[in-house]
Amino acid sequence: ERGWPIDLVIASDLQRPRDSADIVSAALGGVPLEIDAAWRERALGEWNLLPLAETEPALRSGQQPPGGESNTVFVSRICGALQQFLARTSSRMPLLIGSRGVARVLGEMLDAAQRAPVGNGEILRFDRLPALIGRERHRMPQRPRAGCGLVSAGPAGAPQC
């Protein structure tokens, strides 16, 4: 979809999303760029760099990767990153460049997890942003013309906020 008035590009400090964010920011005429380690993909420990086909069934069944981040810790980190971002930003249309796992968590926070899994390079648009209190799901009133885009690039899991 054309015409999204993106006014901020956000990415983790990992090489691939950071490089992609640099390219997107430049293509959008130098839109400000925010790099934040809190948006990193899930740490997979000993499963890092293994083929997705080998690790995805275990992740979907709730197994924690040896030496990696539990799904609960990952979800909590992404929820915290979103809370902190919303508390400090004046952006009307941020674009987050992140992993499939980050997209999954955001989708579940918005009850949009019933859709097909996110593909690499896919763009998702979230028009409702959640207000997170404790471990319950809540809705924030929709801000006029506000949205949040996400470009996906990596692994998945299965959370709750």
PDB file of C-alpha atoms in Angstrom:
ATOM      1  CA  GLU A   1       0.000   0.000   0.000  1.00  0.00           C
ATOM      2  CA  ARG A   2       1.365   3.410  -0.931  1.00  0.00           C
ATOM      3  CA  GLY A   3       0.966   6.645   0.946  1.00  0.00           C
ATOM      4  CA  TRP A   4       1.774   5.584   4.489  1.00  0.00           C
ATOM      5  CA  PRO A   5       3.192   8.738   6.109  1.00  0.00           C
ATOM      6  CA  ILE A   6       6.046   6.918   7.890  1.00  0.00           C
ATOM      7  CA  ASP A   7       7.832   9.364  10.182  1.00  0.00           C
ATOM      8  CA  LEU A   8      10.191   7.039  12.085  1.00  0.00           C
ATOM      9  CA  VAL A   9      12.035   3.786  11.301  1.00  0.00           C
ATOM     10  CA  ILE A  10      12.835   1.501  14.251  1.00  0.00           C
ATOM     11  CA  ALA A  11      15.063  -1.586  14.320  1.00  0.00           C
ATOM     12  CA  SER A  12      17.119  -3.674  16.696  1.00  0.00           C
ATOM     13  CA  ASP A  13      20.870  -3.321  16.854  1.00  0.00           C
ATOM     14  CA  LEU A  14      21.426  -6.639  15.059  1.00  0.00           C
ATOM     15  CA  GLN A  15      23.149  -6.332  11.681  1.00  0.00           C
ATOM     16  CA  ARG A  16      20.389  -7.427   9.281  1.00  0.00           C
ATOM     17  CA  PRO A  17      17.520  -5.330  10.695  1.00  0.00           C
ATOM     18  CA  ARG A  18      19.851  -2.356  11.245  1.00  0.00           C
ATOM     19  CA  ASP A  19      21.109  -2.505   7.648  1.00  0.00           C
ATOM     20  CA  SER A  20      17.535  -2.858   6.359  1.00  0.00           C
ATOM     21  CA  ALA A  21      16.447   0.115   8.470  1.00  0.00           C
ATOM     22  CA  ASP A  22      19.274   2.243   7.041  1.00  0.00           C
ATOM     23  CA  ILE A  23      18.134   1.385   3.501  1.00  0.00           C
ATOM     24  CA  VAL A  24      14.452   2.066   4.242  1.00  0.00           C
ATOM     25  CA  SER A  25      15.199   5.335   6.035  1.00  0.00           C
ATOM     26  CA  ALA A  26      17.270   6.544   3.082  1.00  0.00           C
ATOM     27  CA  ALA A  27      14.600   5.437   0.578  1.00  0.00           C
ATOM     28  CA  LEU A  28      12.035   7.447   2.549  1.00  0.00           C
ATOM     29  CA  GLY A  29      14.119  10.597   2.251  1.00  0.00           C
ATOM     30  CA  GLY A  30      16.067  10.340   5.479  1.00  0.00           C
ATOM     31  CA  VAL A  31      13.233   9.545   7.904  1.00  0.00           C
ATOM     32  CA  PRO A  32      14.683   9.461  11.458  1.00  0.00           C
ATOM     33  CA  LEU A  33      16.056   6.101  12.564  1.00  0.00           C
ATOM     34  CA  GLU A  34      15.901   4.639  16.079  1.00  0.00           C
ATOM     35  CA  ILE A  35      18.046   1.618  16.985  1.00  0.00           C
ATOM     36  CA  ASP A  36      17.025  -0.272  20.145  1.00  0.00           C
ATOM     37  CA  ALA A  37      18.381  -3.668  21.304  1.00  0.00           C
ATOM     38  CA  ALA A  38      15.035  -4.417  22.994  1.00  0.00           C
ATOM     39  CA  TRP A  39      13.558  -5.217  19.536  1.00  0.00           C
ATOM     40  CA  ARG A  40      16.035  -8.073  18.907  1.00  0.00           C
ATOM     41  CA  GLU A  41      14.736 -11.419  17.721  1.00  0.00           C
ATOM     42  CA  ARG A  42      14.395 -14.209  20.284  1.00  0.00           C
ATOM     43  CA  ALA A  43      17.737 -15.519  21.574  1.00  0.00           C
ATOM     44  CA  LEU A  44      17.867 -19.178  20.568  1.00  0.00           C
ATOM     45  CA  GLY A  45      21.052 -20.216  22.370  1.00  0.00           C
ATOM     46  CA  GLU A  46      22.317 -23.579  21.060  1.00  0.00           C
ATOM     47  CA  TRP A  47      19.571 -23.555  18.401  1.00  0.00           C
ATOM     48  CA  ASN A  48      20.910 -20.365  16.825  1.00  0.00           C
ATOM     49  CA  LEU A  49      21.765 -20.840  13.125  1.00  0.00           C
ATOM     50  CA  LEU A  50      19.996 -24.235  12.957  1.00  0.00           C
ATOM     51  CA  PRO A  51      17.466 -24.589  10.121  1.00  0.00           C
ATOM     52  CA  LEU A  52      14.008 -23.316  11.050  1.00  0.00           C
ATOM     53  CA  ALA A  53      12.544 -26.710  10.074  1.00  0.00           C
ATOM     54  CA  GLU A  54      14.578 -28.277  12.921  1.00  0.00           C
ATOM     55  CA  THR A  55      13.661 -25.780  15.645  1.00  0.00           C
ATOM     56  CA  GLU A  56      10.161 -24.538  14.804  1.00  0.00           C
ATOM     57  CA  PRO A  57       8.242 -27.625  16.036  1.00  0.00           C
ATOM     58  CA  ALA A  58      10.017 -27.456  19.400  1.00  0.00           C
ATOM     59  CA  LEU A  59       9.406 -23.704  19.696  1.00  0.00           C
ATOM     60  CA  ARG A  60       5.724 -24.128  18.803  1.00  0.00           C
ATOM     61  CA  SER A  61       5.379 -26.792  21.506  1.00  0.00           C
ATOM     62  CA  GLY A  62       6.769 -24.334  24.081  1.00  0.00           C
ATOM     63  CA  GLN A  63      10.254 -25.792  24.536  1.00  0.00           C
ATOM     64  CA  GLN A  64      12.957 -23.380  25.661  1.00  0.00           C
ATOM     65  CA  PRO A  65      16.097 -23.436  23.518  1.00  0.00           C
ATOM     66  CA  PRO A  66      19.103 -24.689  25.521  1.00  0.00           C
ATOM     67  CA  GLY A  67      20.965 -21.569  26.643  1.00  0.00           C
ATOM     68  CA  GLY A  68      18.326 -19.419  24.933  1.00  0.00           C
ATOM     69  CA  GLU A  69      15.507 -17.106  25.880  1.00  0.00           C
ATOM     70  CA  SER A  70      12.225 -18.579  27.108  1.00  0.00           C
ATOM     71  CA  ASN A  71       9.084 -17.531  25.293  1.00  0.00           C
ATOM     72  CA  THR A  72       7.865 -15.801  28.469  1.00  0.00           C
ATOM     73  CA  VAL A  73      11.042 -13.703  28.715  1.00  0.00           C
ATOM     74  CA  PHE A  74      10.935 -12.897  24.989  1.00  0.00           C
ATOM     75  CA  VAL A  75       7.283 -11.799  25.120  1.00  0.00           C
ATOM     76  CA  SER A  76       7.940  -9.719  28.228  1.00  0.00           C
ATOM     77  CA  ARG A  77      10.877  -8.003  26.517  1.00  0.00           C
ATOM     78  CA  ILE A  78       8.860  -7.124  23.403  1.00  0.00           C
ATOM     79  CA  CYS A  79       5.885  -5.945  25.487  1.00  0.00           C
ATOM     80  CA  GLY A  80       8.259  -3.771  27.520  1.00  0.00           C
ATOM     81  CA  ALA A  81       9.872  -2.371  24.371  1.00  0.00           C
ATOM     82  CA  LEU A  82       6.450  -1.407  23.027  1.00  0.00           C
ATOM     83  CA  GLN A  83       5.391   0.179  26.320  1.00  0.00           C
ATOM     84  CA  GLN A  84       8.599   2.225  26.487  1.00  0.00           C
ATOM     85  CA  PHE A  85       8.311   3.246  22.844  1.00  0.00           C
ATOM     86  CA  LEU A  86       4.694   4.404  23.226  1.00  0.00           C
ATOM     87  CA  ALA A  87       5.549   6.341  26.397  1.00  0.00           C
ATOM     88  CA  ARG A  88       8.314   8.358  24.750  1.00  0.00           C
ATOM     89  CA  THR A  89       7.292   8.764  21.117  1.00  0.00           C
ATOM     90  CA  SER A  90       5.402  11.438  19.259  1.00  0.00           C
ATOM     91  CA  SER A  91       5.602   9.410  16.034  1.00  0.00           C
ATOM     92  CA  ARG A  92       2.315   9.108  14.167  1.00  0.00           C
ATOM     93  CA  MET A  93       3.394   6.289  11.809  1.00  0.00           C
ATOM     94  CA  PRO A  94       6.445   4.315  12.942  1.00  0.00           C
ATOM     95  CA  LEU A  95       7.842   1.479  10.854  1.00  0.00           C
ATOM     96  CA  LEU A  96       9.439  -1.323  12.880  1.00  0.00           C
ATOM     97  CA  ILE A  97      11.857  -3.592  11.035  1.00  0.00           C
ATOM     98  CA  GLY A  98      12.147  -6.834  12.987  1.00  0.00           C
ATOM     99  CA  SER A  99      11.934 -10.618  13.101  1.00  0.00           C
ATOM    100  CA  ARG A 100       8.985 -12.945  12.607  1.00  0.00           C
ATOM    101  CA  GLY A 101       8.995 -13.592  16.347  1.00  0.00           C
ATOM    102  CA  VAL A 102       8.573  -9.891  17.108  1.00  0.00           C
ATOM    103  CA  ALA A 103       5.719  -9.757  14.570  1.00  0.00           C
ATOM    104  CA  ARG A 104       4.124 -12.797  16.216  1.00  0.00           C
ATOM    105  CA  VAL A 105       4.219 -11.198  19.668  1.00  0.00           C
ATOM    106  CA  LEU A 106       2.777  -7.913  18.398  1.00  0.00           C
ATOM    107  CA  GLY A 107       0.074  -9.815  16.501  1.00  0.00           C
ATOM    108  CA  GLU A 108      -0.872 -11.804  19.580  1.00  0.00           C
ATOM    109  CA  MET A 109      -1.032  -8.624  21.652  1.00  0.00           C
ATOM    110  CA  LEU A 110      -3.600  -7.373  19.129  1.00  0.00           C
ATOM    111  CA  ASP A 111      -5.408 -10.722  18.855  1.00  0.00           C
ATOM    112  CA  ALA A 112      -4.332 -10.924  15.213  1.00  0.00           C
ATOM    113  CA  ALA A 113      -2.474 -14.221  15.648  1.00  0.00           C
ATOM    114  CA  GLN A 114      -5.107 -16.270  13.793  1.00  0.00           C
ATOM    115  CA  ARG A 115      -3.678 -15.168  10.427  1.00  0.00           C
ATOM    116  CA  ALA A 116      -1.111 -17.185   8.504  1.00  0.00           C
ATOM    117  CA  PRO A 117       2.480 -17.076   9.812  1.00  0.00           C
ATOM    118  CA  VAL A 118       4.496 -14.020   8.820  1.00  0.00           C
ATOM    119  CA  GLY A 119       6.746 -14.485   5.812  1.00  0.00           C
ATOM    120  CA  ASN A 120      10.219 -13.010   5.352  1.00  0.00           C
ATOM    121  CA  GLY A 121      10.040  -9.462   4.034  1.00  0.00           C
ATOM    122  CA  GLU A 122       6.303  -9.244   4.716  1.00  0.00           C
ATOM    123  CA  ILE A 123       4.795  -5.923   5.769  1.00  0.00           C
ATOM    124  CA  LEU A 124       2.116  -5.950   8.464  1.00  0.00           C
ATOM    125  CA  ARG A 125       0.125  -2.900   9.477  1.00  0.00           C
ATOM    126  CA  PHE A 126      -1.300  -2.571  12.986  1.00  0.00           C
ATOM    127  CA  ASP A 127      -3.818   0.247  13.307  1.00  0.00           C
ATOM    128  CA  ARG A 128      -4.646  -0.400  16.960  1.00  0.00           C
ATOM    129  CA  LEU A 129      -1.901  -0.135  19.554  1.00  0.00           C
ATOM    130  CA  PRO A 130      -2.267  -2.026  22.870  1.00  0.00           C
ATOM    131  CA  ALA A 131      -2.056  -0.557  26.333  1.00  0.00           C
ATOM    132  CA  LEU A 132      -0.432  -3.262  28.416  1.00  0.00           C
ATOM    133  CA  ILE A 133      -1.158  -3.471  32.122  1.00  0.00           C
ATOM    134  CA  GLY A 134       0.193  -6.433  34.097  1.00  0.00           C
ATOM    135  CA  ARG A 135      -0.430  -9.656  32.195  1.00  0.00           C
ATOM    136  CA  GLU A 136      -3.859  -8.709  30.784  1.00  0.00           C
ATOM    137  CA  ARG A 137      -4.648  -7.567  27.261  1.00  0.00           C
ATOM    138  CA  HIS A 138      -6.223  -4.142  26.903  1.00  0.00           C
ATOM    139  CA  ARG A 139      -7.043  -1.855  24.000  1.00  0.00           C
ATOM    140  CA  MET A 140      -5.983   1.737  23.618  1.00  0.00           C
ATOM    141  CA  PRO A 141      -8.326   4.095  21.806  1.00  0.00           C
ATOM    142  CA  GLN A 142      -7.143   4.360  18.218  1.00  0.00           C
ATOM    143  CA  ARG A 143      -5.084   7.486  17.660  1.00  0.00           C
ATOM    144  CA  PRO A 144      -6.150   9.391  14.548  1.00  0.00           C
ATOM    145  CA  ARG A 145      -4.074   8.315  11.541  1.00  0.00           C
ATOM    146  CA  ALA A 146      -1.789   6.313  13.852  1.00  0.00           C
ATOM    147  CA  GLY A 147      -0.390   2.972  12.871  1.00  0.00           C
ATOM    148  CA  CYS A 148       2.566   0.732  13.239  1.00  0.00           C
ATOM    149  CA  GLY A 149       4.213  -1.094  10.399  1.00  0.00           C
ATOM    150  CA  LEU A 150       6.518  -4.048  10.754  1.00  0.00           C
ATOM    151  CA  VAL A 151       8.789  -5.656   8.202  1.00  0.00           C
ATOM    152  CA  SER A 152       9.662  -9.206   9.198  1.00  0.00           C
ATOM    153  CA  ALA A 153      12.946 -11.037   8.712  1.00  0.00           C
ATOM    154  CA  GLY A 154      13.453 -14.105  10.972  1.00  0.00           C
ATOM    155  CA  PRO A 155      12.381 -16.855  13.563  1.00  0.00           C
ATOM    156  CA  ALA A 156       9.056 -17.503  15.444  1.00  0.00           C
ATOM    157  CA  GLY A 157       7.606 -18.926  18.790  1.00  0.00           C
ATOM    158  CA  ALA A 158       4.191 -18.664  20.723  1.00  0.00           C
ATOM    159  CA  PRO A 159       3.468 -16.068  23.580  1.00  0.00           C
ATOM    160  CA  GLN A 160       0.941 -14.193  25.743  1.00  0.00           C
ATOM    161  CA  CYS A 161       1.094 -10.665  27.104  1.00  0.00           C
TER     162      CYS A 161
END
